Amino acid sequence: MGEQNPNRGNGKADDWFLRCPHCAGPLTKQMETSEWTVSPLIRDSFSMIGSAVGGTAGAFYGFNRTMPIVRRWIKGPMWLHFFIGAPPVILFSSGCAGLAGGSIPALAQLASSSYHAFVSSPPSPPSPS
């Protein structure tokens, strides 16, 4: 069904984990929580950085896109423009912060898992030609 982990070999029963022969993914719960996951500190810091960058970029982009349209359609004082234009900008920047805060840690996990799968998988046999 799976392949035993060649990187571990000190004889303990817990050190023998099964891997999928196709993708080298972990087939046991112990592997999922040991070497294949990004640590919570790194994941949380990537989430905070992603939320900050996504929210800031979304606010700049939303403000620069929304305010000229609001000024064109709404005639009146500047405070009215901000009063009407701010809610769409806030919603857009919150959405960008949420997407970036979730996707950046997911990409970090994907990169970590792909690296571990590449490093721990056996070399493929040469193709007959």
JSON list of C-alpha atoms in Angstrom, two decimals:
[
{"chain": "A", "resi": 1, "resn": "MET", "atom": "CA", "xyz": [0.00, 0.00, 0.00]},
{"chain": "A", "resi": 2, "resn": "GLY", "atom": "CA", "xyz": [2.63, 2.53, 0.96]},
{"chain": "A", "resi": 3, "resn": "GLU", "atom": "CA", "xyz": [6.32, 2.96, 1.32]},
{"chain": "A", "resi": 4, "resn": "GLN", "atom": "CA", "xyz": [8.22, 3.10, 4.59]},
{"chain": "A", "resi": 5, "resn": "ASN", "atom": "CA", "xyz": [10.08, 6.24, 5.47]},
{"chain": "A", "resi": 6, "resn": "PRO", "atom": "CA", "xyz": [13.81, 5.73, 4.73]},
{"chain": "A", "resi": 7, "resn": "ASN", "atom": "CA", "xyz": [14.83, 8.83, 6.69]},
{"chain": "A", "resi": 8, "resn": "ARG", "atom": "CA", "xyz": [13.95, 7.22, 10.00]},
{"chain": "A", "resi": 9, "resn": "GLY", "atom": "CA", "xyz": [15.45, 3.98, 11.10]},
{"chain": "A", "resi": 10, "resn": "ASN", "atom": "CA", "xyz": [16.34, 3.65, 14.74]},
{"chain": "A", "resi": 11, "resn": "GLY", "atom": "CA", "xyz": [14.05, 0.65, 15.17]},
{"chain": "A", "resi": 12, "resn": "LYS", "atom": "CA", "xyz": [11.06, 2.16, 16.96]},
{"chain": "A", "resi": 13, "resn": "ALA", "atom": "CA", "xyz": [7.60, 1.20, 15.78]},
{"chain": "A", "resi": 14, "resn": "ASP", "atom": "CA", "xyz": [6.55, 4.87, 15.75]},
{"chain": "A", "resi": 15, "resn": "ASP", "atom": "CA", "xyz": [9.31, 5.76, 13.31]},
{"chain": "A", "resi": 16, "resn": "TRP", "atom": "CA", "xyz": [7.91, 3.70, 10.44]},
{"chain": "A", "resi": 17, "resn": "PHE", "atom": "CA", "xyz": [5.35, 5.74, 8.57]},
{"chain": "A", "resi": 18, "resn": "LEU", "atom": "CA", "xyz": [3.52, 4.93, 5.39]},
{"chain": "A", "resi": 19, "resn": "ARG", "atom": "CA", "xyz": [3.66, 7.16, 2.31]},
{"chain": "A", "resi": 20, "resn": "CYS", "atom": "CA", "xyz": [1.53, 7.11, -0.80]},
{"chain": "A", "resi": 21, "resn": "PRO", "atom": "CA", "xyz": [3.59, 5.62, -3.64]},
{"chain": "A", "resi": 22, "resn": "HIS", "atom": "CA", "xyz": [2.14, 8.12, -6.14]},
{"chain": "A", "resi": 23, "resn": "CYS", "atom": "CA", "xyz": [2.41, 11.48, -4.39]},
{"chain": "A", "resi": 24, "resn": "ALA", "atom": "CA", "xyz": [4.60, 10.65, -1.33]},
{"chain": "A", "resi": 25, "resn": "GLY", "atom": "CA", "xyz": [1.86, 12.11, 0.89]},
{"chain": "A", "resi": 26, "resn": "PRO", "atom": "CA", "xyz": [1.52, 11.00, 4.50]},
{"chain": "A", "resi": 27, "resn": "LEU", "atom": "CA", "xyz": [-0.82, 8.08, 5.11]},
{"chain": "A", "resi": 28, "resn": "THR", "atom": "CA", "xyz": [-0.65, 8.18, 8.90]},
{"chain": "A", "resi": 29, "resn": "LYS", "atom": "CA", "xyz": [-1.70, 10.84, 11.38]},
{"chain": "A", "resi": 30, "resn": "GLN", "atom": "CA", "xyz": [1.77, 10.97, 12.97]},
{"chain": "A", "resi": 31, "resn": "MET", "atom": "CA", "xyz": [3.38, 12.20, 9.75]},
{"chain": "A", "resi": 32, "resn": "GLU", "atom": "CA", "xyz": [0.74, 14.86, 9.20]},
{"chain": "A", "resi": 33, "resn": "THR", "atom": "CA", "xyz": [1.53, 16.44, 12.53]},
{"chain": "A", "resi": 34, "resn": "SER", "atom": "CA", "xyz": [5.29, 16.02, 12.57]},
{"chain": "A", "resi": 35, "resn": "GLU", "atom": "CA", "xyz": [7.41, 17.00, 9.60]},
{"chain": "A", "resi": 36, "resn": "TRP", "atom": "CA", "xyz": [4.91, 17.85, 6.89]},
{"chain": "A", "resi": 37, "resn": "THR", "atom": "CA", "xyz": [3.18, 20.83, 8.44]},
{"chain": "A", "resi": 38, "resn": "VAL", "atom": "CA", "xyz": [4.28, 24.41, 8.88]},
{"chain": "A", "resi": 39, "resn": "SER", "atom": "CA", "xyz": [4.64, 25.30, 12.55]},
{"chain": "A", "resi": 40, "resn": "PRO", "atom": "CA", "xyz": [1.80, 27.35, 14.07]},
{"chain": "A", "resi": 41, "resn": "LEU", "atom": "CA", "xyz": [4.08, 30.34, 14.76]},
{"chain": "A", "resi": 42, "resn": "ILE", "atom": "CA", "xyz": [5.13, 30.58, 11.11]},
{"chain": "A", "resi": 43, "resn": "ARG", "atom": "CA", "xyz": [1.58, 29.97, 9.88]},
{"chain": "A", "resi": 44, "resn": "ASP", "atom": "CA", "xyz": [0.17, 32.67, 12.17]},
{"chain": "A", "resi": 45, "resn": "SER", "atom": "CA", "xyz": [2.86, 35.18, 11.24]},
{"chain": "A", "resi": 46, "resn": "PHE", "atom": "CA", "xyz": [2.25, 34.53, 7.53]},
{"chain": "A", "resi": 47, "resn": "SER", "atom": "CA", "xyz": [-1.46, 35.02, 8.20]},
{"chain": "A", "resi": 48, "resn": "MET", "atom": "CA", "xyz": [-0.89, 38.35, 9.96]},
{"chain": "A", "resi": 49, "resn": "ILE", "atom": "CA", "xyz": [1.49, 39.59, 7.26]},
{"chain": "A", "resi": 50, "resn": "GLY", "atom": "CA", "xyz": [-0.87, 38.46, 4.52]},
{"chain": "A", "resi": 51, "resn": "SER", "atom": "CA", "xyz": [-3.83, 40.17, 6.15]},
{"chain": "A", "resi": 52, "resn": "ALA", "atom": "CA", "xyz": [-1.90, 43.42, 6.55]},
{"chain": "A", "resi": 53, "resn": "VAL", "atom": "CA", "xyz": [-0.56, 43.43, 3.00]},
{"chain": "A", "resi": 54, "resn": "GLY", "atom": "CA", "xyz": [-3.88, 42.35, 1.49]},
{"chain": "A", "resi": 55, "resn": "GLY", "atom": "CA", "xyz": [-5.88, 44.90, 3.45]},
{"chain": "A", "resi": 56, "resn": "THR", "atom": "CA", "xyz": [-3.49, 47.74, 2.66]},
{"chain": "A", "resi": 57, "resn": "ALA", "atom": "CA", "xyz": [-3.28, 46.89, -1.03]},
{"chain": "A", "resi": 58, "resn": "GLY", "atom": "CA", "xyz": [-7.05, 46.45, -1.20]},
{"chain": "A", "resi": 59, "resn": "ALA", "atom": "CA", "xyz": [-7.64, 49.80, 0.49]},
{"chain": "A", "resi": 60, "resn": "PHE", "atom": "CA", "xyz": [-5.31, 51.64, -1.90]},
{"chain": "A", "resi": 61, "resn": "TYR", "atom": "CA", "xyz": [-6.75, 49.94, -4.95]},
{"chain": "A", "resi": 62, "resn": "GLY", "atom": "CA", "xyz": [-10.35, 50.33, -3.80]},
{"chain": "A", "resi": 63, "resn": "PHE", "atom": "CA", "xyz": [-9.89, 53.97, -2.86]},
{"chain": "A", "resi": 64, "resn": "ASN", "atom": "CA", "xyz": [-8.24, 54.86, -6.17]},
{"chain": "A", "resi": 65, "resn": "ARG", "atom": "CA", "xyz": [-10.96, 53.03, -8.12]},
{"chain": "A", "resi": 66, "resn": "THR", "atom": "CA", "xyz": [-14.01, 54.08, -6.09]},
{"chain": "A", "resi": 67, "resn": "MET", "atom": "CA", "xyz": [-13.47, 57.75, -5.31]},
{"chain": "A", "resi": 68, "resn": "PRO", "atom": "CA", "xyz": [-13.29, 59.05, -8.92]},
{"chain": "A", "resi": 69, "resn": "ILE", "atom": "CA", "xyz": [-16.57, 57.24, -9.68]},
{"chain": "A", "resi": 70, "resn": "VAL", "atom": "CA", "xyz": [-18.22, 58.64, -6.52]},
{"chain": "A", "resi": 71, "resn": "ARG", "atom": "CA", "xyz": [-17.05, 62.20, -7.34]},
{"chain": "A", "resi": 72, "resn": "ARG", "atom": "CA", "xyz": [-18.40, 61.85, -10.87]},
{"chain": "A", "resi": 73, "resn": "TRP", "atom": "CA", "xyz": [-21.84, 60.61, -9.78]},
{"chain": "A", "resi": 74, "resn": "ILE", "atom": "CA", "xyz": [-22.38, 62.46, -6.48]},
{"chain": "A", "resi": 75, "resn": "LYS", "atom": "CA", "xyz": [-22.25, 66.24, -6.40]},
{"chain": "A", "resi": 76, "resn": "GLY", "atom": "CA", "xyz": [-21.63, 67.83, -3.07]},
{"chain": "A", "resi": 77, "resn": "PRO", "atom": "CA", "xyz": [-18.99, 68.42, -0.40]},
{"chain": "A", "resi": 78, "resn": "MET", "atom": "CA", "xyz": [-15.96, 66.18, 0.02]},
{"chain": "A", "resi": 79, "resn": "TRP", "atom": "CA", "xyz": [-17.24, 64.67, 3.29]},
{"chain": "A", "resi": 80, "resn": "LEU", "atom": "CA", "xyz": [-20.27, 63.34, 1.41]},
{"chain": "A", "resi": 81, "resn": "HIS", "atom": "CA", "xyz": [-17.97, 61.66, -1.12]},
{"chain": "A", "resi": 82, "resn": "PHE", "atom": "CA", "xyz": [-16.09, 59.92, 1.69]},
{"chain": "A", "resi": 83, "resn": "PHE", "atom": "CA", "xyz": [-19.32, 59.03, 3.49]},
{"chain": "A", "resi": 84, "resn": "ILE", "atom": "CA", "xyz": [-20.68, 57.31, 0.38]},
{"chain": "A", "resi": 85, "resn": "GLY", "atom": "CA", "xyz": [-17.39, 55.91, -0.96]},
{"chain": "A", "resi": 86, "resn": "ALA", "atom": "CA", "xyz": [-15.93, 54.54, 2.27]},
{"chain": "A", "resi": 87, "resn": "PRO", "atom": "CA", "xyz": [-18.22, 51.48, 2.78]},
{"chain": "A", "resi": 88, "resn": "PRO", "atom": "CA", "xyz": [-17.36, 49.86, -0.58]},
{"chain": "A", "resi": 89, "resn": "VAL", "atom": "CA", "xyz": [-13.66, 50.51, 0.04]},
{"chain": "A", "resi": 90, "resn": "ILE", "atom": "CA", "xyz": [-13.87, 48.99, 3.52]},
{"chain": "A", "resi": 91, "resn": "LEU", "atom": "CA", "xyz": [-15.68, 45.91, 2.21]},
{"chain": "A", "resi": 92, "resn": "PHE", "atom": "CA", "xyz": [-13.20, 45.46, -0.64]},
{"chain": "A", "resi": 93, "resn": "SER", "atom": "CA", "xyz": [-10.12, 45.87, 1.59]},
{"chain": "A", "resi": 94, "resn": "SER", "atom": "CA", "xyz": [-11.61, 43.48, 4.18]},
{"chain": "A", "resi": 95, "resn": "GLY", "atom": "CA", "xyz": [-12.16, 40.90, 1.48]},
{"chain": "A", "resi": 96, "resn": "CYS", "atom": "CA", "xyz": [-8.60, 41.33, 0.21]},
{"chain": "A", "resi": 97, "resn": "ALA", "atom": "CA", "xyz": [-7.25, 41.01, 3.76]},
{"chain": "A", "resi": 98, "resn": "GLY", "atom": "CA", "xyz": [-9.24, 37.83, 4.33]},
{"chain": "A", "resi": 99, "resn": "LEU", "atom": "CA", "xyz": [-8.16, 36.27, 1.06]},
{"chain": "A", "resi": 100, "resn": "ALA", "atom": "CA", "xyz": [-4.50, 37.18, 1.51]},
{"chain": "A", "resi": 101, "resn": "GLY", "atom": "CA", "xyz": [-4.54, 36.16, 5.18]},
{"chain": "A", "resi": 102, "resn": "GLY", "atom": "CA", "xyz": [-5.80, 32.70, 4.24]},
{"chain": "A", "resi": 103, "resn": "SER", "atom": "CA", "xyz": [-4.02, 32.11, 0.95]},
{"chain": "A", "resi": 104, "resn": "ILE", "atom": "CA", "xyz": [-0.48, 33.05, 1.99]},
{"chain": "A", "resi": 105, "resn": "PRO", "atom": "CA", "xyz": [-0.32, 30.46, 4.84]},
{"chain": "A", "resi": 106, "resn": "ALA", "atom": "CA", "xyz": [-1.91, 27.91, 2.50]},
{"chain": "A", "resi": 107, "resn": "LEU", "atom": "CA", "xyz": [0.76, 28.60, -0.12]},
{"chain": "A", "resi": 108, "resn": "ALA", "atom": "CA", "xyz": [3.45, 28.26, 2.55]},
{"chain": "A", "resi": 109, "resn": "GLN", "atom": "CA", "xyz": [1.98, 24.89, 3.56]},
{"chain": "A", "resi": 110, "resn": "LEU", "atom": "CA", "xyz": [1.83, 23.82, -0.08]},
{"chain": "A", "resi": 111, "resn": "ALA", "atom": "CA", "xyz": [5.46, 24.79, -0.63]},
{"chain": "A", "resi": 112, "resn": "SER", "atom": "CA", "xyz": [6.55, 22.95, 2.52]},
{"chain": "A", "resi": 113, "resn": "SER", "atom": "CA", "xyz": [4.61, 19.80, 1.65]},
{"chain": "A", "resi": 114, "resn": "SER", "atom": "CA", "xyz": [5.85, 19.83, -1.93]},
{"chain": "A", "resi": 115, "resn": "TYR", "atom": "CA", "xyz": [9.44, 20.22, -0.77]},
{"chain": "A", "resi": 116, "resn": "HIS", "atom": "CA", "xyz": [9.14, 17.35, 1.71]},
{"chain": "A", "resi": 117, "resn": "ALA", "atom": "CA", "xyz": [7.47, 15.16, -0.90]},
{"chain": "A", "resi": 118, "resn": "PHE", "atom": "CA", "xyz": [10.23, 15.90, -3.41]},
{"chain": "A", "resi": 119, "resn": "VAL", "atom": "CA", "xyz": [13.05, 15.34, -0.93]},
{"chain": "A", "resi": 120, "resn": "SER", "atom": "CA", "xyz": [11.66, 12.14, 0.57]},
{"chain": "A", "resi": 121, "resn": "SER", "atom": "CA", "xyz": [10.42, 10.45, -2.61]},
{"chain": "A", "resi": 122, "resn": "PRO", "atom": "CA", "xyz": [12.68, 7.85, -4.18]},
{"chain": "A", "resi": 123, "resn": "PRO", "atom": "CA", "xyz": [14.23, 8.74, -7.53]},
{"chain": "A", "resi": 124, "resn": "SER", "atom": "CA", "xyz": [12.20, 7.58, -10.50]},
{"chain": "A", "resi": 125, "resn": "PRO", "atom": "CA", "xyz": [13.68, 4.77, -12.56]},
{"chain": "A", "resi": 126, "resn": "PRO", "atom": "CA", "xyz": [15.01, 5.71, -15.98]},
{"chain": "A", "resi": 127, "resn": "SER", "atom": "CA", "xyz": [12.49, 5.27, -18.76]},
{"chain": "A", "resi": 128, "resn": "PRO", "atom": "CA", "xyz": [13.24, 2.52, -21.28]},
{"chain": "A", "resi": 129, "resn": "SER", "atom": "CA", "xyz": [14.03, 4.01, -24.65]}
]
